[in-house]
Coordinates of N, CA and C in Angstrom, one line a residue:
X1 N 0.4 -1.0 -0.5 CA 0.4 -0.2 -0.3 C 1.1 1.5 0.1
X2 N 2.0 1.8 1.0 CA 2.9 2.5 1.4 C 4.5 1.9 0.9
X3 N 4.9 2.9 0.3 CA 6.2 2.3 -0.2 C 6.9 3.4 0.1
X4 N 8.6 3.6 1.2 CA 9.1 4.3 1.1 C 9.9 4.6 0.7
X5 N 11.0 5.4 -0.1 CA 12.5 5.6 -0.7 C 13.2 6.5 0.1
X6 N 13.8 6.1 0.0 CA 15.1 6.9 1.3 C 16.1 7.1 0.2
X7 N 17.0 8.5 0.7 CA 18.1 8.6 0.3 C 19.3 9.7 0.9
X8 N 20.1 10.3 0.3 CA 21.0 11.5 1.2 C 22.2 10.5 1.8
X9 N 22.0 9.0 2.5 CA 23.3 9.1 3.5 C 24.5 9.1 2.8
X10 N 25.7 8.8 3.2 CA 27.5 8.6 2.7 C 28.1 8.5 4.0
X11 N 29.4 9.1 3.9 CA 30.3 9.3 4.7 C 30.9 10.1 4.9
X12 N 31.1 10.4 6.1 CA 31.1 12.4 6.5 C 31.8 12.2 7.8
X13 N 32.6 13.2 8.2 CA 33.9 13.5 9.4 C 33.0 14.0 10.4
X14 N 33.3 13.4 11.5 CA 32.6 14.5 12.7 C 32.7 16.4 12.9
X15 N 31.6 16.4 13.3 CA 31.0 17.6 12.8 C 30.1 17.8 11.8
X16 N 30.2 17.3 10.3 CA 30.3 17.7 9.5 C 27.8 17.9 9.4
X17 N 27.4 17.9 8.9 CA 25.8 17.4 8.8 C 25.5 16.8 7.5
X18 N 24.5 16.6 7.5 CA 23.3 15.9 6.4 C 22.0 15.5 6.5
X19 N 21.9 15.1 5.3 CA 20.1 15.3 5.0 C 19.7 14.2 4.7
X20 N 18.9 13.7 5.5 CA 18.6 12.7 4.8 C 17.1 13.0 4.3
X21 N 16.3 12.0 2.5 CA 14.9 12.3 2.6 C 14.8 10.7 2.7
X22 N 13.1 11.4 2.7 CA 12.0 10.5 2.1 C 10.4 10.1 1.7
X23 N 11.0 9.7 0.3 CA 9.6 9.6 -0.5 C 8.8 8.5 -0.2
X24 N 7.6 9.2 -0.8 CA 6.1 8.0 -0.3 C 5.0 7.7 -1.3
X25 N 4.9 6.5 -1.5 CA 3.2 7.3 -2.6 C 2.7 5.3 -1.7
X26 N 1.6 5.7 -2.2 CA 0.6 4.9 -2.2 C -0.1 5.3 -0.8
X27 N -1.5 5.2 -0.6 CA -2.1 5.7 0.5 C -2.3 7.4 0.8
X28 N -2.8 7.9 2.1 CA -3.4 9.3 1.7 C -2.0 9.8 2.8
X29 N -0.9 10.7 2.5 CA 0.3 10.5 3.3 C -0.1 11.8 4.5
X30 N -0.5 12.3 4.2 CA -1.1 13.0 5.4 C -2.3 12.8 6.2
X31 N -1.7 11.1 6.3 CA -2.7 10.6 7.3 C -1.9 9.8 7.9
X32 N -0.4 9.7 7.8 CA 0.9 9.0 8.0 C 1.2 9.5 9.0
X33 N 1.4 9.5 10.5 CA 2.1 9.2 11.1 C 4.1 9.0 10.4
X34 N 5.3 9.2 11.0 CA 6.6 9.3 10.0 C 7.8 9.4 11.3
X35 N 8.5 8.3 10.7 CA 9.7 8.5 11.7 C 10.9 8.2 11.2
X36 N 12.1 8.0 11.3 CA 13.4 7.5 11.5 C 13.6 6.6 12.9
X37 N 14.2 5.7 12.3 CA 15.2 5.2 13.2 C 16.2 5.2 12.9
X38 N 17.0 4.2 13.6 CA 18.5 3.2 13.1 C 19.2 2.5 14.0
X39 N 19.6 1.7 12.9 CA 20.8 0.1 13.4 C 22.2 0.6 13.2
X40 N 22.7 0.4 14.8 CA 24.1 -0.1 14.8 C 24.3 -1.0 14.9
X41 N 25.8 -1.6 14.1 CA 26.2 -2.7 14.1 C 25.8 -3.4 15.6
X42 N 25.6 -4.5 15.3 CA 25.5 -5.4 17.1 C 24.5 -4.6 18.3
X43 N 23.2 -3.8 17.5 CA 22.2 -3.2 18.4 C 21.1 -2.9 17.9
X44 N 20.1 -3.2 18.8 CA 19.1 -2.7 18.7 C 18.6 -1.5 17.1
X45 N 17.4 -1.7 16.2 CA 17.0 -0.6 16.1 C 16.5 0.6 16.4
X46 N 16.6 1.8 17.2 CA 16.5 2.1 18.1 C 15.6 3.3 17.0
X47 N 14.4 4.0 17.8 CA 13.9 5.4 17.3 C 14.8 6.8 17.2
X48 N 14.6 7.5 16.4 CA 15.0 8.8 16.5 C 14.6 9.9 16.4
X49 N 13.4 9.8 15.6 CA 13.2 11.3 15.6 C 12.0 10.9 14.8
X50 N 10.1 11.0 15.7 CA 8.7 11.6 14.8 C 8.2 12.8 14.7
X51 N 7.2 12.3 13.8 CA 6.5 13.7 13.6 C 5.2 13.4 13.8
X52 N 4.3 14.2 13.9 CA 2.6 14.3 13.8 C 2.4 14.0 12.2
X53 N 0.6 13.5 12.4 CA 0.1 13.6 11.2 C 0.3 15.3 10.1
X54 N 0.1 15.9 11.3 CA 0.2 17.6 10.4 C 1.8 18.6 10.6
X55 N 2.7 17.5 11.6 CA 4.2 18.0 11.5 C 4.6 19.4 13.0
X56 N 2.7 19.4 13.4 CA 3.2 20.4 14.6 C 3.9 20.1 15.8
X57 N 3.9 18.4 16.1 CA 4.4 18.0 17.0 C 5.5 16.7 16.1
X58 N 6.3 17.0 16.9 CA 7.9 17.0 16.9 C 8.8 16.3 18.0
X59 N 9.1 15.2 17.9 CA 9.8 14.1 18.9 C 11.2 13.8 18.7
X60 N 12.6 13.6 19.7 CA 13.6 13.0 19.4 C 14.1 12.2 20.7
X61 N 15.1 11.1 20.1 CA 15.2 10.2 21.5 C 17.1 11.8 22.0
X62 N 17.1 11.2 23.3 CA 18.2 12.4 24.3 C 19.2 12.7 23.0
X63 N 19.8 11.7 23.2 CA 21.3 11.5 22.0 C 21.2 12.4 21.0
X64 N 20.3 13.1 20.5 CA 20.0 13.7 18.6 C 19.6 15.0 19.3
X65 N 18.7 15.5 20.7 CA 18.3 16.3 20.9 C 19.4 17.8 21.0
X66 N 18.4 19.0 20.0 CA 19.4 19.8 19.6 C 20.0 19.7 18.3
X67 N 20.5 17.9 18.2 CA 21.0 18.4 16.3 C 20.5 18.3 15.2
X68 N 19.5 17.0 15.6 CA 18.9 16.3 14.2 C 17.6 17.2 14.6
X69 N 16.8 17.4 13.3 CA 15.4 18.1 13.2 C 14.7 17.6 12.1
X70 N 13.4 16.8 12.8 CA 12.8 15.9 11.5 C 11.4 17.0 11.1
X71 N 10.9 16.9 9.6 CA 10.4 17.8 8.7 C 9.7 16.4 8.4
X72 N 8.5 17.2 7.9 CA 7.6 16.9 6.7 C 7.3 18.2 5.7
X73 N 6.6 17.5 4.5 CA 6.4 18.5 3.0 C 4.9 17.2 2.9
X74 N 4.0 17.6 3.3 CA 2.5 17.3 2.5 C 2.4 17.0 1.3
X75 N 2.7 18.2 0.6 CA 2.8 18.1 -0.7 C 3.6 17.9 -1.2
X76 N 4.8 17.5 -0.8 CA 5.8 16.8 -2.4 C 5.8 15.5 -1.2
X77 N 5.0 14.9 -0.4 CA 5.2 13.6 0.3 C 5.9 12.9 0.6
X78 N 6.6 14.3 1.7 CA 8.2 13.4 1.9 C 8.5 13.7 3.5
X79 N 9.6 12.4 3.9 CA 9.8 13.4 5.2 C 11.6 13.4 4.9
X80 N 11.8 14.2 5.9 CA 13.5 14.5 6.7 C 14.1 14.8 7.2
X81 N 15.4 14.3 7.5 CA 15.8 14.5 8.7 C 17.4 15.5 8.4
X82 N 17.7 15.8 8.8 CA 18.9 17.0 8.9 C 19.2 16.8 10.7
X83 N 20.8 16.4 10.3 CA 21.7 15.7 10.6 C 23.0 17.1 11.1
X84 N 23.0 17.9 12.4 CA 24.1 18.7 12.1 C 24.8 18.1 13.7
X85 N 26.3 18.0 13.5 CA 27.1 18.3 14.6 C 27.6 16.7 14.3
X86 N 27.7 15.8 13.4 CA 27.7 14.9 13.9 C 28.6 14.1 14.3
X87 N 28.4 12.6 15.3 CA 29.4 11.9 15.9 C 29.8 10.6 15.5
X88 N 30.3 10.3 15.3 CA 30.5 8.5 15.0 C 30.1 7.9 15.7
X89 N 29.1 8.1 17.3 CA 27.9 7.6 17.4 C 26.8 6.9 16.8
X90 N 26.7 8.3 15.8 CA 25.2 8.5 15.1 C 25.5 7.4 13.9
X91 N 26.7 6.9 14.1 CA 27.1 5.8 12.8 C 25.9 4.6 13.0
X92 N 25.0 4.6 11.5 CA 24.0 3.4 11.5 C 23.3 3.7 10.3
X93 N 22.6 2.7 10.2 CA 21.6 3.0 9.0 C 20.4 3.1 9.3
X94 N 19.7 4.4 8.6 CA 19.0 5.1 9.2 C 17.7 4.5 8.4
X95 N 16.2 4.4 8.6 CA 15.2 3.7 8.0 C 14.4 5.0 8.4
X96 N 13.6 4.7 7.3 CA 12.3 5.6 6.9 C 11.0 4.7 7.7
X97 N 9.9 4.9 8.9 CA 9.0 4.2 9.1 C 7.8 5.2 9.0
X98 N 6.9 4.9 8.4 CA 5.3 5.3 8.5 C 4.0 4.1 9.2
X99 N 3.4 5.0 9.7 CA 1.9 4.2 10.0 C 0.6 4.9 9.6
X100 N -0.3 4.3 9.4 CA -1.4 5.2 9.5 C -2.2 5.8 10.4
X101 N -1.9 5.7 11.9 CA -2.4 5.8 12.9 C -1.9 8.0 13.2
X102 N -2.8 7.9 14.0 CA -1.9 9.5 15.4 C -1.5 8.8 16.2
X103 N -0.2 9.4 16.3 CA 1.1 9.2 17.8 C 0.3 9.4 18.1
X104 N 0.6 7.6 19.4 CA 0.0 7.9 20.8 C 1.1 8.1 22.0
X105 N 2.3 8.0 21.2 CA 3.2 8.5 22.5 C 4.0 9.2 21.6
X106 N 5.3 9.7 22.2 CA 6.5 10.9 21.7 C 6.8 9.7 20.7
X107 N 7.6 8.5 21.1 CA 8.8 7.3 20.0 C 8.1 6.6 20.2
X108 N 7.3 5.6 19.3 CA 6.2 4.9 19.3 C 7.5 3.7 19.3
X109 N 7.5 2.3 19.4 CA 8.6 1.3 19.4 C 8.5 1.1 18.2
X110 N 9.3 -0.1 17.2 CA 9.5 -0.6 16.0 C 8.6 -1.3 15.7
X111 N 8.1 -2.0 16.4 CA 6.4 -3.0 15.7 C 5.3 -2.3 16.0
X112 N 5.5 -0.8 15.9 CA 3.9 0.1 15.8 C 4.0 0.4 14.0
X113 N 5.6 0.3 13.5 CA 4.9 0.8 12.2 C 5.3 -0.4 11.4
X114 N 4.2 0.1 9.8 CA 3.6 -0.4 9.1 C 4.6 -0.5 8.1
X115 N 5.1 0.3 7.8 CA 5.9 0.9 6.4 C 7.3 1.1 6.4
X116 N 8.2 0.2 5.8 CA 9.6 0.9 6.1 C 10.5 0.8 5.1
X117 N 11.2 2.0 4.6 CA 12.1 2.5 3.6 C 13.4 0.9 4.0
X118 N 14.5 1.0 2.7 CA 15.3 0.2 2.3 C 16.3 0.3 3.4
X119 N 16.2 1.5 3.8 CA 17.7 2.2 4.7 C 18.6 2.7 4.3
X120 N 19.3 3.7 4.0 CA 21.0 3.9 3.9 C 22.0 4.3 5.4
X121 N 23.2 4.3 4.6 CA 24.1 4.2 5.7 C 24.8 5.2 5.7
X122 N 24.9 5.6 7.3 CA 25.5 7.3 7.7 C 26.9 6.3 8.2
X123 N 27.7 7.2 7.8 CA 29.3 6.9 8.3 C 29.5 7.8 8.9
X124 N 29.8 8.1 9.7 CA 30.6 9.5 10.7 C 32.3 9.0 11.1
X125 N 33.0 9.4 10.9 CA 34.3 9.2 11.1 C 34.9 10.1 11.8
X126 N 36.4 9.7 13.0 CA 36.8 10.7 14.2 C 37.5 11.2 13.6

């Protein structure tokens, strides 16, 4: 029903900035709650940021708060993640996720999301 396509990953140095983008097709985009997850080697996939259907509410995990910004464009049907002051600890595969519900918690777990992108690698060197 809903397909997500990600882009923007790459190899950067600590302190650099990088923007990720996720384009959605199918369904009604404005009814989707959206999030970015990441998974580092040997670790569980964790929620990084989430955004409400209107874009009015944004949530972040503590480790990225103040450095990352999630945004959405309901006309272009995209959700983005702007990452500033990147650290080696940010190295992971980043995934776009969506679910056709309102947000019931600031950061929902992985199992609550129905649709996923293929993932894009972000590598931050020290």
